[in-house]
Amino acid sequence: MTDTLFPSPSPGSASNGRGDDWRIDRDRARAGGASAIAADALEIVDETASTNTDLMARMKALPRERAAFGVHAVRAAYRQTAGRGRQGRSWQTKPGHALTFSLACVLPRPLAGLAGLSLATGVAVVDALARLAPGEAARFALKWPNDVLLDGRKLAGILIETAWSTANASAVVIGVGINVRRDEALEAELEAASSPLPAQARATPPAALSQALPDANLTDTLAVVVKALTEMIERFGPQGFAAFVDRWNAYHAFANREVVLIDKGEELARGIATGVDGSGQLLLLSDTGMQAIATGDVSLRLAGDTP
């Protein structure tokens, strides 16, 4: 599929910084924080299959021994025909309602040193959204391993993919999807689809940033999140997730509450979620003692939300 690149809106066009502007104003995004990356590194396309797939192909083509550390590209799309999240789930949205983008970077860490990167990304996203809506900061939280919540409902998802890794570096693509404006028709469709399912198989219902920030728009959201992610990458490179573990635990939605881990619809483990350790593993206190659960294809639910 051929991508259509959108130029920056001209003065006097519909992109004037108001909350009803659904397109991304490149100049305003850069002024608002996306200037942390090179001007030509910010790409905004009308439609593509998947921004993660696009950037994965690009990063795989890099000469590994000469690849520069840091951010290489940020690619946002108004519509992704094959957007996806964890466990192969599709990401559904209408243009202008959600911010969907990917960030490609090279970190000075081998593959084993990337543990906790998705959790650090979650911290960066919550930090950014709290800057946008400081009076509502307490409403944002993190659900292990990589969901961002607003009032207990899913606001954003994160997908990390590794293009390649050497003994000294790794090329990574970080995909982020944030519901910026409510899509009540889609919410009703998702609710109807999930209602026949058993409780443990249902996805967390969605939330939108506009519920905390009425004039939320894609431009300002992209600006602050890209800035926060750039800062996170600069810190994660030398320090790893250990630099973010305290912040993650402070944002932990289910801290010291009983939770259930679900694997393919079946209960895998149950206990008190006490937090995460320095590698991003969930610390679960059960009758058999403390367990460290590595991230994987499991879902986390409050015990009261399952039979």
CSV table of N, CA and C in Angstrom, one decimal, residues 3-120:
chain,number,residue,atom,x,y,z
A,3,ASP,N,1.8,4.9,1.1
A,3,ASP,CA,1.5,5.8,2.1
A,3,ASP,C,1.4,7.2,1.6
A,4,THR,N,0.5,8.0,2.2
A,4,THR,CA,0.3,9.4,1.8
A,4,THR,C,0.9,10.3,3.0
A,5,LEU,N,1.9,11.0,2.7
A,5,LEU,CA,2.5,11.9,3.7
A,5,LEU,C,1.8,13.2,3.7
A,6,PHE,N,1.5,13.7,4.9
A,6,PHE,CA,0.8,14.9,5.1
A,6,PHE,C,1.8,16.0,5.4
A,7,PRO,N,1.9,17.1,4.6
A,7,PRO,CA,2.7,18.2,5.0
A,7,PRO,C,2.2,19.0,6.2
A,8,SER,N,3.0,19.8,6.8
A,8,SER,CA,2.5,20.7,7.8
A,8,SER,C,1.4,21.6,7.3
A,9,PRO,N,0.3,21.8,8.1
A,9,PRO,CA,-0.8,22.6,7.7
A,9,PRO,C,-0.3,24.0,7.5
A,10,SER,N,-0.9,24.7,6.5
A,10,SER,CA,-0.5,26.1,6.2
A,10,SER,C,-1.3,27.0,7.2
A,11,PRO,N,-0.8,28.2,7.4
A,11,PRO,CA,-1.5,29.2,8.3
A,11,PRO,C,-2.9,29.4,7.8
A,12,GLY,N,-3.8,29.4,8.7
A,12,GLY,CA,-5.2,29.7,8.4
A,12,GLY,C,-6.0,28.4,8.0
A,13,SER,N,-5.3,27.3,8.0
A,13,SER,CA,-6.0,26.0,7.7
A,13,SER,C,-6.7,25.5,8.9
A,14,ALA,N,-7.3,24.3,8.8
A,14,ALA,CA,-8.1,23.8,9.9
A,14,ALA,C,-7.3,23.5,11.1
A,15,SER,N,-5.9,23.3,10.9
A,15,SER,CA,-5.1,22.9,12.1
A,15,SER,C,-4.7,24.2,12.7
A,16,ASN,N,-5.4,24.6,13.7
A,16,ASN,CA,-5.2,25.9,14.4
A,16,ASN,C,-5.0,25.8,15.9
A,17,GLY,N,-4.8,24.5,16.3
A,17,GLY,CA,-4.5,24.3,17.8
A,17,GLY,C,-5.7,24.2,18.6
A,18,ARG,N,-6.9,24.2,18.0
A,18,ARG,CA,-8.1,24.0,18.8
A,18,ARG,C,-8.4,22.5,19.1
A,19,GLY,N,-9.2,22.2,20.1
A,19,GLY,CA,-9.5,20.8,20.4
A,19,GLY,C,-10.2,20.1,19.3
A,20,ASP,N,-10.8,20.8,18.4
A,20,ASP,CA,-11.6,20.1,17.3
A,20,ASP,C,-10.7,19.8,16.1
A,21,ASP,N,-9.4,20.0,16.2
A,21,ASP,CA,-8.5,19.7,15.1
A,21,ASP,C,-8.0,18.3,15.3
A,22,TRP,N,-8.4,17.4,14.3
A,22,TRP,CA,-8.1,16.0,14.5
A,22,TRP,C,-6.8,15.6,13.8
A,23,ARG,N,-6.3,16.5,12.9
A,23,ARG,CA,-5.0,16.1,12.3
A,23,ARG,C,-3.8,16.6,13.2
A,24,ILE,N,-2.7,16.0,12.9
A,24,ILE,CA,-1.5,16.4,13.6
A,24,ILE,C,-0.8,17.6,13.0
A,25,ASP,N,-0.6,18.6,13.7
A,25,ASP,CA,0.1,19.8,13.2
A,25,ASP,C,1.6,19.6,13.5
A,26,ARG,N,2.4,19.3,12.5
A,26,ARG,CA,3.8,18.9,12.7
A,26,ARG,C,4.6,20.1,13.4
A,27,ASP,N,4.4,21.3,13.0
A,27,ASP,CA,5.1,22.4,13.6
A,27,ASP,C,4.8,22.5,15.1
A,28,ARG,N,3.5,22.4,15.4
A,28,ARG,CA,3.1,22.6,16.8
A,28,ARG,C,3.5,21.4,17.6
A,29,ALA,N,3.6,20.2,17.0
A,29,ALA,CA,4.1,19.0,17.7
A,29,ALA,C,5.5,19.2,18.1
A,30,ARG,N,6.3,19.7,17.1
A,30,ARG,CA,7.7,19.9,17.4
A,30,ARG,C,7.9,21.0,18.4
A,31,ALA,N,7.2,22.0,18.3
A,31,ALA,CA,7.3,23.1,19.3
A,31,ALA,C,6.9,22.6,20.7
A,32,GLY,N,6.0,21.7,20.8
A,32,GLY,CA,5.5,21.2,22.0
A,32,GLY,C,6.3,20.1,22.7
A,33,GLY,N,7.4,19.7,22.0
A,33,GLY,CA,8.2,18.7,22.7
A,33,GLY,C,8.9,17.7,21.7
A,34,ALA,N,8.3,17.5,20.5
A,34,ALA,CA,8.8,16.6,19.6
A,34,ALA,C,10.1,17.1,18.9
A,35,SER,N,10.5,18.3,19.2
A,35,SER,CA,11.8,18.8,18.7
A,35,SER,C,13.0,18.0,19.3
A,36,ALA,N,12.7,17.1,20.2
A,36,ALA,CA,13.8,16.3,20.8
A,36,ALA,C,14.3,15.4,19.8
A,37,ILE,N,13.6,15.2,18.7
A,37,ILE,CA,14.1,14.3,17.6
A,37,ILE,C,14.3,15.2,16.3
A,38,ALA,N,15.1,14.7,15.4
A,38,ALA,CA,15.4,15.5,14.2
A,38,ALA,C,14.1,15.7,13.4
A,39,ALA,N,14.0,16.9,12.7
A,39,ALA,CA,12.8,17.3,12.0
A,39,ALA,C,12.4,16.2,11.0
A,40,ASP,N,13.4,15.6,10.2
A,40,ASP,CA,13.0,14.6,9.2
A,40,ASP,C,12.7,13.3,9.8
A,41,ALA,N,12.9,13.1,11.1
A,41,ALA,CA,12.6,11.8,11.8
A,41,ALA,C,11.1,11.7,12.1
A,42,LEU,N,10.4,12.8,12.1
A,42,LEU,CA,8.9,12.7,12.4
A,42,LEU,C,8.1,12.5,11.1
A,43,GLU,N,7.5,11.4,11.0
A,43,GLU,CA,6.7,11.1,9.8
A,43,GLU,C,5.2,10.9,10.2
A,44,ILE,N,4.3,11.5,9.4
A,44,ILE,CA,2.9,11.4,9.6
A,44,ILE,C,2.3,11.0,8.3
A,45,VAL,N,1.6,9.8,8.4
A,45,VAL,CA,1.0,9.2,7.2
A,45,VAL,C,-0.4,9.1,7.4
A,46,ASP,N,-1.1,9.1,6.2
A,46,ASP,CA,-2.6,8.9,6.2
A,46,ASP,C,-2.9,7.5,6.7
A,47,GLU,N,-2.4,6.5,6.0
A,47,GLU,CA,-2.7,5.1,6.2
A,47,GLU,C,-1.5,4.2,5.9
A,48,THR,N,-1.4,3.2,6.7
A,48,THR,CA,-0.4,2.2,6.5
A,48,THR,C,-0.9,0.9,7.2
A,49,ALA,N,-0.3,-0.2,6.8
A,49,ALA,CA,-0.7,-1.5,7.5
A,49,ALA,C,-0.3,-1.4,9.0
A,50,SER,N,0.9,-1.1,9.3
A,50,SER,CA,1.3,-1.1,10.7
A,50,SER,C,2.6,-0.2,10.8
A,51,THR,N,2.6,0.8,11.6
A,51,THR,CA,3.8,1.6,11.8
A,51,THR,C,4.9,0.8,12.4
A,52,ASN,N,4.6,-0.2,13.3
A,52,ASN,CA,5.6,-1.0,13.8
A,52,ASN,C,6.3,-1.8,12.7
A,53,THR,N,5.5,-2.4,11.8
A,53,THR,CA,6.0,-3.2,10.7
A,53,THR,C,6.9,-2.3,9.8
A,54,ASP,N,6.4,-1.1,9.5
A,54,ASP,CA,7.2,-0.2,8.7
A,54,ASP,C,8.6,0.1,9.3
A,55,LEU,N,8.6,0.4,10.6
A,55,LEU,CA,9.9,0.7,11.2
A,55,LEU,C,10.8,-0.5,11.4
A,56,MET,N,10.2,-1.6,11.7
A,56,MET,CA,10.9,-2.8,11.9
A,56,MET,C,11.7,-3.1,10.6
A,57,ALA,N,11.1,-3.0,9.5
A,57,ALA,CA,11.8,-3.3,8.2
A,57,ALA,C,13.0,-2.3,8.0
A,58,ARG,N,12.7,-1.1,8.4
A,58,ARG,CA,13.8,-0.1,8.2
A,58,ARG,C,15.0,-0.3,9.2
A,59,MET,N,14.7,-0.7,10.4
A,59,MET,CA,15.7,-0.9,11.4
A,59,MET,C,16.5,-2.2,11.0
A,60,LYS,N,15.9,-3.2,10.5
A,60,LYS,CA,16.6,-4.4,10.1
A,60,LYS,C,17.6,-4.2,9.0
A,61,ALA,N,17.3,-3.1,8.2
A,61,ALA,CA,18.2,-2.8,7.1
A,61,ALA,C,19.4,-2.0,7.5
A,62,LEU,N,19.5,-1.5,8.8
A,62,LEU,CA,20.6,-0.7,9.2
A,62,LEU,C,21.9,-1.6,9.3
A,63,PRO,N,23.0,-1.0,9.1
A,63,PRO,CA,24.3,-1.7,9.3
A,63,PRO,C,24.5,-1.7,10.8
A,64,ARG,N,24.5,-2.9,11.4
A,64,ARG,CA,24.5,-3.0,12.8
A,64,ARG,C,25.7,-2.5,13.5
A,65,GLU,N,26.9,-2.6,13.0
A,65,GLU,CA,28.1,-2.1,13.7
A,65,GLU,C,28.2,-0.6,13.6
A,66,ARG,N,27.5,0.1,12.7
A,66,ARG,CA,27.6,1.5,12.6
A,66,ARG,C,26.4,2.3,13.0
A,67,ALA,N,25.4,1.6,13.5
A,67,ALA,CA,24.1,2.2,13.8
A,67,ALA,C,24.3,3.2,15.0
A,68,ALA,N,23.8,4.4,14.8
A,68,ALA,CA,23.9,5.4,15.9
A,68,ALA,C,22.9,5.1,17.0
A,69,PHE,N,23.3,5.3,18.2
A,69,PHE,CA,22.4,5.2,19.4
A,69,PHE,C,21.4,6.3,19.3
A,70,GLY,N,20.2,6.1,19.9
A,70,GLY,CA,19.2,7.1,20.0
A,70,GLY,C,18.0,6.8,19.1
A,71,VAL,N,17.2,7.8,19.0
A,71,VAL,CA,15.9,7.7,18.2
A,71,VAL,C,16.3,7.9,16.7
A,72,HIS,N,15.8,7.0,15.9
A,72,HIS,CA,16.0,7.1,14.4
A,72,HIS,C,14.7,7.6,13.7
A,73,ALA,N,13.5,7.3,14.2
A,73,ALA,CA,12.3,7.7,13.5
A,73,ALA,C,11.1,7.6,14.4
A,74,VAL,N,10.2,8.5,14.1
A,74,VAL,CA,8.8,8.4,14.8
A,74,VAL,C,7.8,8.4,13.6
A,75,ARG,N,7.0,7.4,13.5
A,75,ARG,CA,6.0,7.3,12.4
A,75,ARG,C,4.6,7.2,13.0
A,76,ALA,N,3.8,8.2,12.7
A,76,ALA,CA,2.4,8.2,13.2
A,76,ALA,C,1.5,7.9,12.0
A,77,ALA,N,0.4,7.3,12.2
A,77,ALA,CA,-0.6,7.0,11.1
A,77,ALA,C,-2.0,7.3,11.7
A,78,TYR,N,-2.8,7.9,10.8
A,78,TYR,CA,-4.2,8.2,11.2
A,78,TYR,C,-5.0,6.8,11.2
A,79,ARG,N,-4.6,5.9,10.3
A,79,ARG,CA,-5.3,4.6,10.2
A,79,ARG,C,-4.3,3.5,10.0
A,80,GLN,N,-4.4,2.4,10.7
A,80,GLN,CA,-3.5,1.3,10.5
A,80,GLN,C,-4.4,0.1,10.1
A,81,THR,N,-4.2,-0.5,9.0
A,81,THR,CA,-5.1,-1.5,8.5
A,81,THR,C,-4.8,-2.9,9.2
A,82,ALA,N,-3.5,-3.0,9.7
A,82,ALA,CA,-3.1,-4.2,10.4
A,82,ALA,C,-2.4,-3.9,11.7
A,83,GLY,N,-2.9,-2.8,12.4
A,83,GLY,CA,-2.4,-2.5,13.7
A,83,GLY,C,-2.6,-3.6,14.7
A,84,ARG,N,-1.7,-3.7,15.6
A,84,ARG,CA,-1.8,-4.9,16.5
A,84,ARG,C,-1.2,-4.5,17.9
A,85,GLY,N,-1.6,-5.3,18.9
A,85,GLY,CA,-1.1,-5.1,20.2
A,85,GLY,C,-0.5,-6.5,20.7
A,86,ARG,N,-0.4,-6.6,22.0
A,86,ARG,CA,0.1,-7.8,22.6
A,86,ARG,C,-0.8,-9.0,22.2
A,87,GLN,N,-0.2,-10.2,22.2
A,87,GLN,CA,-0.9,-11.5,21.9
A,87,GLN,C,-1.6,-11.4,20.6
A,88,GLY,N,-1.1,-10.6,19.6
A,88,GLY,CA,-1.7,-10.5,18.3
A,88,GLY,C,-3.0,-9.9,18.2
A,89,ARG,N,-3.5,-9.2,19.3
A,89,ARG,CA,-4.7,-8.5,19.2
A,89,ARG,C,-4.7,-7.3,18.2
A,90,SER,N,-5.8,-7.1,17.6
A,90,SER,CA,-5.9,-6.0,16.6
A,90,SER,C,-6.2,-4.7,17.4
A,91,TRP,N,-5.8,-3.6,16.8
A,91,TRP,CA,-6.1,-2.3,17.4
A,91,TRP,C,-7.1,-1.6,16.5
A,92,GLN,N,-8.3,-1.3,17.1
A,92,GLN,CA,-9.3,-0.7,16.2
A,92,GLN,C,-9.5,0.7,16.6
A,93,THR,N,-9.6,1.6,15.6
A,93,THR,CA,-9.9,3.0,15.9
A,93,THR,C,-10.3,3.7,14.6
A,94,LYS,N,-10.9,4.9,14.8
A,94,LYS,CA,-11.2,5.7,13.6
A,94,LYS,C,-10.2,6.9,13.5
A,95,PRO,N,-9.9,7.3,12.3
A,95,PRO,CA,-9.0,8.4,12.2
A,95,PRO,C,-9.4,9.6,13.1
A,96,GLY,N,-8.4,10.2,13.8
A,96,GLY,CA,-8.7,11.3,14.6
A,96,GLY,C,-9.1,11.0,16.0
A,97,HIS,N,-9.4,9.7,16.3
A,97,HIS,CA,-9.9,9.4,17.6
A,97,HIS,C,-8.7,8.8,18.5
A,98,ALA,N,-7.7,8.2,17.9
A,98,ALA,CA,-6.6,7.6,18.6
A,98,ALA,C,-5.3,8.1,18.0
A,99,LEU,N,-4.3,8.2,18.9
A,99,LEU,CA,-2.9,8.5,18.4
A,99,LEU,C,-2.2,7.1,18.3
A,100,THR,N,-1.8,6.7,17.1
A,100,THR,CA,-1.1,5.5,16.9
A,100,THR,C,0.2,5.8,16.3
A,101,PHE,N,1.3,5.4,16.9
A,101,PHE,CA,2.6,5.7,16.3
A,101,PHE,C,3.6,4.7,16.8
A,102,SER,N,4.8,4.7,16.1
A,102,SER,CA,5.9,3.9,16.5
A,102,SER,C,7.2,4.7,16.6
A,103,LEU,N,8.0,4.3,17.5
A,103,LEU,CA,9.3,5.0,17.6
A,103,LEU,C,10.4,4.0,17.5
A,104,ALA,N,11.4,4.2,16.5
A,104,ALA,CA,12.5,3.3,16.3
A,104,ALA,C,13.7,3.9,16.9
A,105,CYS,N,14.5,3.0,17.6
A,105,CYS,CA,15.7,3.5,18.3
A,105,CYS,C,16.7,2.4,18.4
A,106,VAL,N,17.9,2.8,18.7
A,106,VAL,CA,19.0,1.9,19.0
A,106,VAL,C,19.5,2.2,20.4
A,107,LEU,N,19.5,1.2,21.2
A,107,LEU,CA,19.9,1.3,22.6
A,107,LEU,C,21.3,0.6,22.8
A,108,PRO,N,22.1,1.2,23.6
A,108,PRO,CA,23.5,0.6,23.9
A,108,PRO,C,23.4,-0.6,24.9
A,109,ARG,N,22.5,-1.6,24.5
A,109,ARG,CA,22.3,-2.7,25.4
A,109,ARG,C,22.0,-4.0,24.6
A,110,PRO,N,22.5,-5.1,25.1
A,110,PRO,CA,22.2,-6.4,24.4
A,110,PRO,C,20.8,-6.8,24.7
A,111,LEU,N,20.3,-7.8,24.0
A,111,LEU,CA,19.0,-8.2,24.2
A,111,LEU,C,18.6,-8.5,25.6
A,112,ALA,N,19.4,-9.1,26.4
A,112,ALA,CA,19.1,-9.4,27.8
A,112,ALA,C,19.0,-8.1,28.6
A,113,GLY,N,19.6,-7.0,28.1
A,113,GLY,CA,19.5,-5.7,28.9
A,113,GLY,C,18.3,-4.9,28.6
A,114,LEU,N,17.4,-5.5,27.7
A,114,LEU,CA,16.1,-4.8,27.4
A,114,LEU,C,15.0,-5.1,28.4
A,115,ALA,N,15.3,-6.0,29.4
A,115,ALA,CA,14.2,-6.4,30.3
A,115,ALA,C,13.6,-5.1,31.0
A,116,GLY,N,12.3,-5.1,31.0
A,116,GLY,CA,11.6,-3.9,31.6
A,116,GLY,C,11.4,-2.7,30.7
A,117,LEU,N,11.8,-2.8,29.4
A,117,LEU,CA,11.7,-1.7,28.5
A,117,LEU,C,10.2,-1.3,28.3
A,118,SER,N,9.3,-2.3,28.2
A,118,SER,CA,7.9,-1.9,28.0
A,118,SER,C,7.4,-1.3,29.2
A,119,LEU,N,7.8,-1.6,30.4
A,119,LEU,CA,7.3,-1.0,31.6
A,119,LEU,C,7.9,0.4,31.7
A,120,ALA,N,9.1,0.6,31.4
A,120,ALA,CA,9.7,2.0,31.4
A,120,ALA,C,9.0,2.9,30.4
